PDB file of C-alpha atoms in Angstrom:
ATOM      1  CA  MET A   1      38.703  17.153  -2.385  1.00 44.00           C
ATOM      2  CA  SER A   2      41.845  18.561  -3.984  1.00 44.00           C
ATOM      3  CA  LYS A   3      43.957  17.280  -6.820  1.00 47.00           C
ATOM      4  CA  ILE A   4      47.693  17.991  -6.951  1.00 45.00           C
ATOM      5  CA  ILE A   5      49.277  18.361 -10.366  1.00 43.00           C
ATOM      6  CA  GLY A   6      53.009  18.715 -10.906  1.00 45.00           C
ATOM      7  CA  GLY A   7      56.274  17.499  -9.505  1.00 46.00           C
ATOM      8  CA  ALA A   8      58.430  18.215  -6.514  1.00 45.00           C
ATOM      9  CA  THR A   9      59.409  21.717  -7.596  1.00 45.00           C
ATOM     10  CA  SER A  10      56.108  22.935  -9.001  1.00 42.00           C
ATOM     11  CA  GLN A  11      52.702  21.867  -7.751  1.00 40.00           C
ATOM     12  CA  ILE A  12      49.252  23.153  -8.538  1.00 40.00           C
ATOM     13  CA  VAL A  13      46.368  22.377  -6.215  1.00 40.00           C
ATOM     14  CA  ILE A  14      42.942  22.271  -7.818  1.00 41.00           C
ATOM     15  CA  ASP A  15      39.757  22.146  -5.770  1.00 41.00           C
ATOM     16  CA  THR A  16      37.857  19.368  -7.549  1.00 45.00           C
ATOM     17  CA  GLU A  17      34.682  19.763  -5.498  1.00 49.00           C
ATOM     18  CA  THR A  18      33.777  23.374  -6.200  1.00 46.00           C
ATOM     19  CA  PRO A  19      32.758  23.951  -9.817  1.00 47.00           C
ATOM     20  CA  ILE A  20      33.744  27.314 -11.226  1.00 47.00           C
ATOM     21  CA  ASN A  21      32.198  28.142 -14.567  1.00 53.00           C
ATOM     22  CA  THR A  22      34.473  29.420 -17.302  1.00 57.00           C
ATOM     23  CA  PRO A  23      33.345  32.091 -19.780  1.00 55.00           C
ATOM     24  CA  THR A  24      31.887  29.340 -21.976  1.00 55.00           C
ATOM     25  CA  GLY A  25      30.086  27.622 -19.106  1.00 58.00           C
ATOM     26  CA  THR A  26      32.381  24.600 -18.743  1.00 57.00           C
ATOM     27  CA  PRO A  27      32.938  23.750 -15.078  1.00 55.00           C
ATOM     28  CA  LEU A  28      36.611  24.262 -14.242  1.00 53.00           C
ATOM     29  CA  ARG A  29      36.764  21.158 -12.051  1.00 50.00           C
ATOM     30  CA  SER A  30      36.143  18.953 -15.087  1.00 47.00           C
ATOM     31  CA  ARG A  31      39.147  20.362 -16.929  1.00 54.00           C
ATOM     32  CA  LEU A  32      42.841  19.967 -16.330  1.00 61.00           C
ATOM     33  CA  MET A  33      44.941  23.086 -16.536  1.00 76.00           C
ATOM     34  CA  PRO A  34      46.807  22.665 -19.849  1.00 79.00           C
ATOM     35  CA  LYS A  35      48.827  25.872 -19.488  1.00 81.00           C
ATOM     36  CA  HIS A  36      50.596  24.348 -16.487  1.00 83.00           C
ATOM     37  CA  TYR A  37      51.907  21.487 -18.621  1.00 85.00           C
ATOM     38  CA  LEU A  38      53.437  24.035 -20.973  1.00 88.00           C
ATOM     39  CA  ARG A  39      55.039  25.829 -18.019  1.00 87.00           C
ATOM     40  CA  THR A  40      56.611  22.535 -16.933  1.00 89.00           C
ATOM     41  CA  SER A  41      57.828  21.869 -20.481  1.00 91.00           C
ATOM     42  CA  SER A  42      59.363  25.308 -20.841  1.00 92.00           C
ATOM     43  CA  LYS A  43      61.122  24.960 -17.485  1.00 93.00           C
ATOM     44  CA  ALA A  44      62.522  21.586 -18.562  1.00 93.00           C
ATOM     45  CA  LEU A  45      63.844  23.093 -21.799  1.00 94.00           C
ATOM     46  CA  GLN A  46      65.359  25.982 -19.841  1.00 95.00           C
ATOM     47  CA  GLU A  47      67.146  23.471 -17.575  1.00 94.00           C
ATOM     48  CA  PHE A  48      68.402  21.573 -20.632  1.00 93.00           C
ATOM     49  CA  ASN A  49      69.832  24.813 -22.015  1.00 94.00           C
ATOM     50  CA  ARG A  50      71.575  25.544 -18.726  1.00 93.00           C
ATOM     51  CA  ALA A  51      72.928  22.009 -18.367  1.00 92.00           C
ATOM     52  CA  THR A  52      74.336  21.885 -21.888  1.00 92.00           C
ATOM     53  CA  HIS A  53      75.713  25.432 -22.183  1.00 90.00           C
ATOM     54  CA  HIS A  54      79.162  24.266 -21.116  1.00 87.00           C
ATOM     55  CA  PRO A  55      80.838  20.861 -21.422  1.00 84.00           C
ATOM     56  CA  THR A  56      79.669  18.620 -18.590  1.00 85.00           C
ATOM     57  CA  PRO A  57      80.126  14.945 -17.727  1.00 86.00           C
ATOM     58  CA  GLY A  58      77.605  12.848 -19.581  1.00 85.00           C
ATOM     59  CA  TRP A  59      77.490  15.332 -22.433  1.00 88.00           C
ATOM     60  CA  ASP A  60      80.572  14.260 -24.368  1.00 89.00           C
ATOM     61  CA  TYR A  61      79.786  12.096 -27.374  1.00 91.00           C
ATOM     62  CA  PRO A  62      78.142  12.422 -30.797  1.00 94.00           C
ATOM     63  CA  ALA A  63      75.463  10.031 -29.529  1.00 94.00           C
ATOM     64  CA  ASP A  64      74.536  12.668 -26.912  1.00 94.00           C
ATOM     65  CA  SER A  65      73.907  15.138 -29.729  1.00 95.00           C
ATOM     66  CA  CYS A  66      71.875  12.545 -31.608  1.00 96.00           C
ATOM     67  CA  THR A  67      69.740  11.814 -28.554  1.00 96.00           C
ATOM     68  CA  ALA A  68      69.140  15.500 -27.846  1.00 96.00           C
ATOM     69  CA  ILE A  69      68.249  16.286 -31.463  1.00 97.00           C
ATOM     70  CA  GLY A  70      65.953  13.251 -31.539  1.00 97.00           C
ATOM     71  CA  ARG A  71      64.096  14.498 -28.454  1.00 97.00           C
ATOM     72  CA  LEU A  72      63.838  18.001 -29.919  1.00 97.00           C
ATOM     73  CA  ALA A  73      62.464  16.504 -33.138  1.00 98.00           C
ATOM     74  CA  GLN A  74      59.930  14.559 -31.079  1.00 97.00           C
ATOM     75  CA  ILE A  75      58.834  17.766 -29.348  1.00 96.00           C
ATOM     76  CA  SER A  76      58.671  19.665 -32.632  1.00 97.00           C
ATOM     77  CA  ARG A  77      56.398  16.991 -34.154  1.00 97.00           C
ATOM     78  CA  MET A  78      53.841  17.831 -31.463  1.00 96.00           C
ATOM     79  CA  LEU A  79      54.085  21.608 -31.819  1.00 97.00           C
ATOM     80  CA  PRO A  80      51.640  22.101 -34.722  1.00 98.00           C
ATOM     81  CA  GLN A  81      48.837  20.346 -32.834  1.00 97.00           C
ATOM     82  CA  ALA A  82      49.689  22.181 -29.607  1.00 96.00           C
ATOM     83  CA  ILE A  83      49.663  25.521 -31.438  1.00 96.00           C
ATOM     84  CA  GLU A  84      46.316  24.772 -33.070  1.00 97.00           C
ATOM     85  CA  GLN A  85      44.765  23.656 -29.787  1.00 95.00           C
ATOM     86  CA  SER A  86      46.160  26.619 -27.853  1.00 94.00           C
ATOM     87  CA  ILE A  87      43.778  28.986 -29.607  1.00 95.00           C
ATOM     88  CA  HIS A  88      40.633  27.053 -28.611  1.00 94.00           C
ATOM     89  CA  PRO A  89      39.842  29.065 -25.435  1.00 92.00           C
ATOM     90  CA  ALA A  90      39.967  32.376 -27.307  1.00 94.00           C
ATOM     91  CA  GLN A  91      37.958  30.889 -30.180  1.00 94.00           C
ATOM     92  CA  ARG A  92      35.238  29.611 -27.855  1.00 93.00           C
ATOM     93  CA  VAL A  93      34.952  32.957 -26.068  1.00 93.00           C
ATOM     94  CA  HIS A  94      34.736  34.686 -29.465  1.00 94.00           C
ATOM     95  CA  GLU A  95      32.087  32.241 -30.693  1.00 93.00           C
ATOM     96  CA  HIS A  96      30.006  33.023 -27.602  1.00 92.00           C
ATOM     97  CA  GLY A  97      30.270  36.746 -28.349  1.00 92.00           C
ATOM     98  CA  LYS A  98      32.246  37.435 -25.166  1.00 92.00           C
ATOM     99  CA  LEU A  99      35.618  38.432 -26.649  1.00 91.00           C
ATOM    100  CA  LEU A 100      36.686  42.009 -25.979  1.00 93.00           C
ATOM    101  CA  ILE A 101      39.804  43.719 -27.300  1.00 92.00           C
ATOM    102  CA  ASP A 102      41.776  46.365 -25.408  1.00 90.00           C
ATOM    103  CA  ASN A 103      41.162  49.927 -26.586  1.00 88.00           C
ATOM    104  CA  GLY A 104      37.867  48.948 -28.221  1.00 87.00           C
ATOM    105  CA  GLY A 105      39.391  46.920 -31.047  1.00 91.00           C
ATOM    106  CA  ASP A 106      37.262  44.796 -33.362  1.00 94.00           C
ATOM    107  CA  PRO A 107      37.047  41.207 -32.021  1.00 94.00           C
ATOM    108  CA  ASP A 108      36.284  39.749 -35.466  1.00 96.00           C
ATOM    109  CA  GLN A 109      39.324  41.431 -37.041  1.00 95.00           C
ATOM    110  CA  GLN A 110      41.561  40.420 -34.142  1.00 95.00           C
ATOM    111  CA  MET A 111      40.375  36.817 -34.356  1.00 95.00           C
ATOM    112  CA  THR A 112      41.104  36.807 -38.095  1.00 96.00           C
ATOM    113  CA  ASN A 113      44.621  38.127 -37.390  1.00 96.00           C
ATOM    114  CA  PHE A 114      45.015  35.570 -34.599  1.00 96.00           C
ATOM    115  CA  LEU A 115      44.055  32.679 -36.901  1.00 97.00           C
ATOM    116  CA  THR A 116      46.413  33.913 -39.630  1.00 97.00           C
ATOM    117  CA  SER A 117      49.260  34.112 -37.114  1.00 98.00           C
ATOM    118  CA  MET A 118      48.402  30.619 -35.890  1.00 97.00           C
ATOM    119  CA  GLU A 119      48.644  29.249 -39.426  1.00 98.00           C
ATOM    120  CA  GLU A 120      52.055  30.907 -39.820  1.00 98.00           C
ATOM    121  CA  ALA A 121      53.212  29.452 -36.498  1.00 98.00           C
ATOM    122  CA  VAL A 122      52.063  25.962 -37.509  1.00 98.00           C
ATOM    123  CA  ALA A 123      53.958  26.240 -40.818  1.00 98.00           C
ATOM    124  CA  ALA A 124      57.089  27.399 -38.962  1.00 98.00           C
ATOM    125  CA  ALA A 125      56.778  24.500 -36.504  1.00 98.00           C
ATOM    126  CA  GLU A 126      56.465  22.051 -39.385  1.00 98.00           C
ATOM    127  CA  ALA A 127      59.583  23.545 -41.004  1.00 98.00           C
ATOM    128  CA  LEU A 128      61.425  23.298 -37.675  1.00 98.00           C
ATOM    129  CA  ASN A 129      60.462  19.644 -37.391  1.00 98.00           C
ATOM    130  CA  SER A 130      61.694  18.925 -40.885  1.00 98.00           C
ATOM    131  CA  ALA A 131      65.072  20.539 -40.149  1.00 98.00           C
ATOM    132  CA  LEU A 132      65.401  18.692 -36.833  1.00 98.00           C
ATOM    133  CA  GLU A 133      64.544  15.366 -38.473  1.00 98.00           C
ATOM    134  CA  THR A 134      67.310  16.017 -41.022  1.00 98.00           C
ATOM    135  CA  MET A 135      69.755  16.897 -38.236  1.00 98.00           C
ATOM    136  CA  HIS A 136      68.761  13.742 -36.364  1.00 98.00           C
ATOM    137  CA  SER A 137      69.376  11.574 -39.441  1.00 97.00           C
ATOM    138  CA  ILE A 138      72.794  13.140 -39.945  1.00 97.00           C
ATOM    139  CA  SER A 139      73.809  12.899 -36.288  1.00 96.00           C
ATOM    140  CA  ALA A 140      72.764   9.226 -36.152  1.00 96.00           C
ATOM    141  CA  ARG A 141      75.707   8.451 -38.455  1.00 96.00           C
ATOM    142  CA  MET A 142      78.279  10.260 -36.281  1.00 94.00           C
ATOM    143  CA  ILE A 143      80.599   8.309 -33.997  1.00 93.00           C
ATOM    144  CA  LEU A 144      83.676   8.948 -31.852  1.00 91.00           C
ATOM    145  CA  ASP A 145      87.029   7.901 -33.242  1.00 90.00           C
ATOM    146  CA  ILE A 146      88.625   5.942 -30.411  1.00 89.00           C
ATOM    147  CA  SER A 147      91.774   4.965 -32.291  1.00 90.00           C
TER     148      SER A 147
END
C-alpha cells in the first residue's frame, strides 16, 4: 500500500508496507516525512514573495498588510519549536554513536557547535516574532482614507 502526501503540484509517494530502518532503528513507514512539509512551506512563501513583489489586484489596502504580517507572525511563533525539533535526527544518530563528520572531524565538538547554533537560531526566531507582533499591532490600526 502507498500513501500520497502533498498537493496537486508536489506529491510524495511513500510505500507504507515495506519497513526501512533508519540509522536509529525506527521503521520509516511509521514516520511521516517532516522535511517535505518544510519544502511545501518554503514554496508557499516563495509564491507569496512573487505575488506581492509588484502591485496586484487584491493587494491594495492596509488591511492586506495587516493580514500578511499577522500570518508571518503566526509562522514565526512556530519557528523556535521547529528549529529545536529539526535537530532531533542528528542528535539521535550522535547518541547512537553513528555520527561521522566529513574530513574526520570530531562528532562531539560538531554536535556542541550545532547545539550552540540552534540556540542562537531560536533566539533570533523569538526576536523576529516579537518584531512581527509589534508590526501586526501597528498595522491593525491602519485604514484607507476614502474621503
